Short mmCIF file of C-alpha atoms in Angstrom, two decimals:
data_model
loop_
_atom_site.label_atom_id
_atom_site.label_comp_id
_atom_site.label_asym_id
_atom_site.label_seq_id
_atom_site.Cartn_x
_atom_site.Cartn_y
_atom_site.Cartn_z
CA MET A 247 0.03 0.01 0.04
CA VAL A 248 2.80 2.46 0.95
CA LEU A 249 4.63 1.64 -2.25
CA LYS A 250 1.53 2.13 -4.29
CA ARG A 251 0.90 5.49 -2.62
CA LEU A 252 4.54 6.58 -3.34
CA LYS A 253 4.26 5.54 -6.92
CA GLN A 254 1.07 7.67 -7.24
CA ILE A 255 2.72 10.74 -5.69
CA PHE A 256 5.92 10.46 -7.84
CA THR A 257 4.12 9.79 -11.00
CA LYS A 258 1.34 12.35 -10.72
CA PRO A 259 1.28 14.53 -13.81
CA GLU A 260 2.01 18.20 -13.54
CA PRO A 261 -1.26 20.05 -13.28
CA GLY A 262 -2.37 22.23 -16.18
CA PRO A 263 -3.09 26.05 -15.75
CA HIS A 264 -6.05 27.40 -14.15
CA LEU A 265 -8.55 28.25 -16.86
CA HIS A 266 -9.88 31.75 -16.52
CA THR A 267 -13.36 32.73 -17.33
CA ALA A 268 -14.10 36.29 -18.34
CA PRO A 269 -16.80 38.27 -16.45
CA ASP A 270 -19.67 39.71 -18.17
CA PRO A 271 -18.69 42.85 -20.18
CA THR A 272 -19.51 46.20 -18.69
CA VAL A 273 -18.52 48.44 -21.55
CA ASP A 274 -18.68 48.32 -25.38
CA THR A 275 -15.59 46.87 -27.27
CA VAL A 276 -14.98 49.10 -30.28
CA LEU A 277 -13.12 47.54 -33.19
CA HIS A 278 -11.79 49.83 -35.90
CA PRO A 279 -8.65 48.24 -37.34
CA ASP A 280 -7.11 49.92 -40.43
CA ARG A 281 -7.56 46.56 -42.19
CA PRO A 282 -8.78 43.03 -41.21
CA PHE A 283 -6.17 40.75 -39.58
CA CYS A 284 -5.78 37.50 -37.83
CA ALA A 285 -4.04 37.06 -34.41
CA ILE A 286 -2.90 33.56 -33.20
CA GLY A 287 -2.65 32.76 -29.44
CA ASP A 288 0.13 31.14 -27.50
CA ILE A 289 1.61 28.22 -29.48
CA HIS A 290 4.00 26.88 -26.99
CA GLY A 291 5.85 24.47 -29.32
CA ARG A 292 2.75 22.87 -30.85
CA LEU A 293 3.74 22.96 -34.50
CA ASP A 294 1.19 20.27 -35.05
CA LEU A 295 -1.53 22.67 -34.33
CA LEU A 296 0.02 25.77 -35.85
CA ASP A 297 0.35 24.47 -39.40
CA PRO A 298 -3.24 23.33 -39.76
CA LEU A 299 -4.52 26.59 -38.20
CA LEU A 300 -2.42 28.70 -40.61
CA ALA A 301 -3.80 26.77 -43.64
CA LYS A 302 -7.25 27.24 -42.30
CA LEU A 303 -6.74 31.01 -41.99
CA ARG A 304 -5.23 31.31 -45.47
CA GLY A 305 -7.86 29.15 -46.99
CA GLU A 306 -10.64 31.25 -45.52
CA PHE A 307 -9.15 34.78 -45.52
CA GLY A 308 -6.60 34.69 -48.32
CA PRO A 309 -2.83 35.46 -48.54
CA ASP A 310 -3.06 39.18 -47.92
CA VAL A 311 -4.64 39.34 -44.50
CA PRO A 312 -1.94 39.92 -41.86
CA VAL A 313 -1.27 37.18 -39.29
CA VAL A 314 0.03 38.28 -36.03
CA PHE A 315 1.72 35.69 -33.70
CA ILE A 316 0.97 36.92 -30.24
CA GLY A 317 4.13 35.54 -28.47
CA ASP A 318 5.02 32.56 -26.49
CA ALA A 319 5.74 30.45 -29.53
CA ILE A 320 8.00 28.32 -27.51
CA ASP A 321 8.44 26.28 -24.43
CA ARG A 322 6.51 23.32 -22.79
CA GLY A 323 5.47 21.82 -26.14
CA PRO A 324 7.43 19.29 -28.17
CA ASP A 325 8.65 21.33 -31.20
CA SER A 326 9.59 24.82 -30.30
CA ALA A 327 12.46 24.59 -32.79
CA GLY A 328 10.04 23.80 -35.56
CA VAL A 329 7.63 26.56 -34.54
CA LEU A 330 10.52 29.22 -34.48
CA SER A 331 11.66 28.10 -37.83
CA ARG A 332 8.23 28.27 -39.27
CA ILE A 333 7.44 31.83 -38.00
CA HIS A 334 10.99 33.10 -38.76
CA THR A 335 10.59 31.86 -42.36
CA LEU A 336 7.13 33.55 -42.69
CA THR A 337 8.04 36.86 -41.15
CA GLY A 338 11.21 36.92 -43.37
CA SER A 339 9.61 35.99 -46.64
CA ALA A 340 6.26 37.97 -46.18
CA PRO A 341 6.86 40.63 -43.57
CA ASP A 342 3.89 42.60 -44.56
CA THR A 343 1.49 39.85 -43.76
CA HIS A 344 3.25 37.93 -40.89
CA VAL A 345 4.20 39.71 -37.67
CA ALA A 346 5.74 37.97 -34.54
CA LEU A 347 5.55 39.67 -31.12
CA MET A 348 7.78 39.15 -28.07
CA GLY A 349 6.29 36.92 -25.42
CA ASN A 350 7.59 36.39 -21.88
CA HIS A 351 8.92 32.93 -22.77
CA GLU A 352 10.90 34.33 -25.57
CA GLN A 353 12.32 36.94 -23.18
CA MET A 354 13.13 34.28 -20.69
CA MET A 355 15.09 32.32 -23.35
CA LEU A 356 16.99 35.32 -24.24
CA ASP A 357 17.71 36.09 -20.64
CA PHE A 358 19.01 32.48 -20.32
CA ILE A 359 21.35 33.04 -23.20
CA ASP A 360 22.63 36.35 -21.80
CA ASP A 361 22.91 35.25 -18.12
CA PRO A 362 22.72 31.38 -18.02
CA ALA A 363 23.99 30.98 -14.44
CA GLY A 364 21.89 33.72 -12.99
CA LYS A 365 18.61 33.17 -14.96
CA GLY A 366 18.74 29.70 -16.31
CA ALA A 367 16.84 27.92 -13.54
CA ARG A 368 13.79 30.18 -14.11
CA TRP A 369 13.57 29.40 -17.88
CA LEU A 370 14.24 25.65 -17.52
CA SER A 371 11.55 25.40 -15.03
CA PHE A 372 8.99 27.14 -17.22
CA GLY A 373 9.48 24.83 -20.39
CA GLY A 374 12.99 25.66 -21.36
CA VAL A 375 14.04 21.98 -21.05
CA GLU A 376 11.56 21.02 -23.76
CA THR A 377 12.68 23.72 -25.95
CA LEU A 378 16.34 22.71 -25.56
CA ALA A 379 15.36 19.18 -26.39
CA SER A 380 13.71 20.25 -29.64
CA PHE A 381 16.98 21.63 -30.67
CA GLY A 382 18.81 18.42 -29.79
CA ILE A 383 20.19 19.70 -26.50
CA GLU A 384 19.58 17.35 -23.55
CA VAL A 385 19.88 18.57 -20.04
CA GLU A 386 19.52 16.64 -16.81
CA GLY A 387 16.95 18.22 -14.49
CA LYS A 388 15.89 21.93 -14.32
CA ARG A 389 18.86 23.15 -12.35
CA LEU A 390 22.35 23.31 -13.81
CA ASP A 391 25.55 24.41 -12.32
CA ALA A 392 27.23 27.52 -13.63
CA GLU A 393 29.64 25.70 -16.01
CA ASP A 394 26.81 23.47 -17.38
CA ALA A 395 24.48 26.43 -17.75
CA LEU A 396 27.02 28.36 -19.77
CA ASP A 397 27.79 25.41 -22.02
CA THR A 398 24.09 24.88 -22.50
CA ALA A 399 23.50 28.44 -23.51
CA ASP A 400 26.45 28.34 -25.91
CA ALA A 401 24.81 25.28 -27.51
CA LEU A 402 21.42 27.00 -27.73
CA GLU A 403 23.11 30.06 -29.31
CA THR A 404 24.77 27.93 -31.90
CA ALA A 405 21.68 25.97 -32.61
CA LEU A 406 19.54 29.11 -33.14
CA GLY A 407 22.20 30.77 -35.35
CA PRO A 408 22.94 34.48 -35.66
CA GLY A 409 19.95 35.11 -38.05
CA MET A 410 17.17 33.67 -35.76
CA LEU A 411 18.91 35.05 -32.57
CA GLY A 412 18.97 38.55 -33.98
CA TRP A 413 15.42 38.20 -35.18
CA LEU A 414 14.33 37.14 -31.66
CA ARG A 415 16.04 39.98 -30.06
CA ALA A 416 14.35 42.46 -32.39
CA LEU A 417 10.82 41.02 -31.84
CA PRO A 418 8.47 44.03 -31.03
CA PRO A 419 6.29 43.93 -28.04
CA VAL A 420 3.20 45.48 -29.72
CA TRP A 421 1.51 45.71 -33.19
CA THR A 422 -1.16 48.30 -33.89
CA THR A 423 -3.81 48.74 -36.51
CA GLY A 424 -6.36 51.54 -35.99
CA ASN A 425 -7.69 51.36 -32.48
CA VAL A 426 -6.68 47.76 -31.92
CA HIS A 427 -3.34 46.84 -30.19
CA CYS A 428 -1.86 43.38 -30.23
CA VAL A 429 0.39 42.41 -27.28
CA HIS A 430 1.37 39.28 -25.69
CA ALA A 431 0.24 39.85 -22.02
CA ALA A 432 -1.39 43.18 -21.21
CA MET A 433 -1.65 46.99 -21.28
CA ASP A 434 -2.06 49.20 -18.26
CA PRO A 435 -5.61 50.37 -18.62
CA GLU A 436 -4.73 53.73 -17.09
CA LEU A 437 -2.06 54.60 -19.59
CA SER A 438 -2.26 55.39 -23.26
CA PRO A 439 -1.09 52.78 -25.63
CA ASP A 440 1.96 54.73 -26.68
CA THR A 441 3.20 55.24 -23.07
CA GLN A 442 3.11 51.48 -22.08
CA SER A 443 6.36 49.83 -20.86
CA ALA A 444 7.74 46.76 -22.69
CA LYS A 445 7.68 45.03 -19.42
CA VAL A 446 3.92 45.30 -18.93
CA LEU A 447 3.26 44.48 -22.69
CA VAL A 448 5.32 41.14 -22.41
CA ASN A 449 4.70 40.25 -18.81
CA GLY A 450 1.29 41.61 -17.72
CA HIS A 451 -0.30 44.14 -15.42
CA PRO A 452 -2.44 43.45 -12.33
CA ALA A 453 -5.34 45.86 -13.32
CA PHE A 454 -5.42 44.53 -17.04
CA LEU A 455 -8.08 41.87 -16.51
CA ARG A 456 -10.04 43.60 -13.95
CA ARG A 457 -10.64 47.08 -15.55
CA PRO A 458 -11.64 47.97 -19.08
CA ARG A 459 -10.10 50.83 -20.92
CA SER A 460 -11.87 54.17 -21.13
CA ASP A 461 -10.30 55.65 -24.31
CA GLY A 462 -11.90 53.56 -27.10
CA GLN A 463 -8.93 51.40 -27.66
CA THR A 464 -9.05 47.55 -27.68
CA VAL A 465 -6.25 45.02 -26.75
CA VAL A 466 -5.82 41.60 -28.37
CA HIS A 467 -3.67 39.50 -25.95
CA GLY A 468 -2.57 36.03 -24.94
CA HIS A 469 -0.58 34.93 -21.74
CA THR A 470 -3.67 34.30 -19.57
CA VAL A 471 -5.14 30.87 -20.38
CA MET A 472 -8.95 31.16 -20.86
CA ALA A 473 -11.44 28.48 -20.79
CA GLU A 474 -12.94 30.01 -24.01
CA PRO A 475 -11.57 32.87 -26.25
CA VAL A 476 -13.51 36.02 -25.47
CA VAL A 477 -14.22 39.50 -26.63
CA GLY A 478 -15.45 42.03 -24.05
CA ASP A 479 -14.50 45.02 -21.93
CA THR A 480 -11.95 46.33 -24.49
CA ARG A 481 -10.01 43.10 -24.52
CA ILE A 482 -9.79 40.07 -26.97
CA SER A 483 -8.29 37.09 -25.12
CA ILE A 484 -7.01 34.29 -27.38
CA ASP A 485 -4.72 32.01 -25.24
CA THR A 486 -6.76 28.87 -24.96
CA GLY A 487 -3.89 26.80 -23.52
CA ALA A 488 -2.85 24.86 -26.61
CA VAL A 489 -0.02 22.95 -25.00
CA PHE A 490 -2.35 21.63 -22.31
CA THR A 491 -5.75 21.54 -24.11
CA GLY A 492 -4.79 20.80 -27.80
CA ARG A 493 -6.69 23.91 -28.81
CA LEU A 494 -4.93 26.66 -30.64
CA THR A 495 -7.01 29.77 -31.23
CA ALA A 496 -6.95 32.57 -33.69
CA ALA A 497 -9.11 35.81 -33.79
CA TYR A 498 -10.17 37.32 -37.15
CA VAL A 499 -10.64 41.02 -36.33
CA ALA A 500 -12.31 43.52 -38.70
CA THR A 501 -14.31 46.66 -38.25
CA GLY A 502 -17.07 45.93 -35.86
CA THR A 503 -16.46 42.15 -35.72
CA CYS A 504 -14.40 39.54 -34.11
CA ARG A 505 -14.63 35.83 -34.90
CA PHE A 506 -12.62 32.89 -33.37
CA ILE A 507 -11.09 30.09 -35.38
CA SER A 508 -9.59 26.89 -33.84
#
């Protein structure tokens, strides 16, 4: 009995994220982009979900509608290397119709490369181990000593190559069209869009999900896993926890309308 209980404890799967449910909206959400576009939520290494969703979007909306990748393309899932390669190729070959944003997981990976001994443990514990494995870099455990961390960071930098690494470092934190702003995590609802800090855009703000904006601007975001994609209270939330749920969501946004595609 004791051995059975110990086996249950040590083989218990890591729990998935809490699935947030949006409250009933209290204000109108106004959508006036300069042109229709699609935004894709947090991919987290699920190339197997990204490719069919891209095909569906292009089949329905055509090749000229911009597609915005909202950040957190990497970590946790099985093929972060493949996802990065796909997005890097698309944004390089068709930059007018493919935009990638910085997510907190991309930032953590860059922090690991720049300071592996100081910041490596954080990234490894948040899905970095899986990303390294997708590049053929194996590590034992989620904590490395300083020497191993440096060696691992060097191996990752080599695997990425200067082109992809430079592209990652240059990822913008926001993409704007009309009154609609795509960011990874949040905007401070009390500040105008052009005065937001990159830290808030990439990592979040405590008031973002509690208070709507009052300036007629709308924010499309990921980062917070929702039970269902939702539009309301000047926010469009599109992270449906693809790596945990198997559901990758995109939003098609045009003047006066928002539609979700999975």
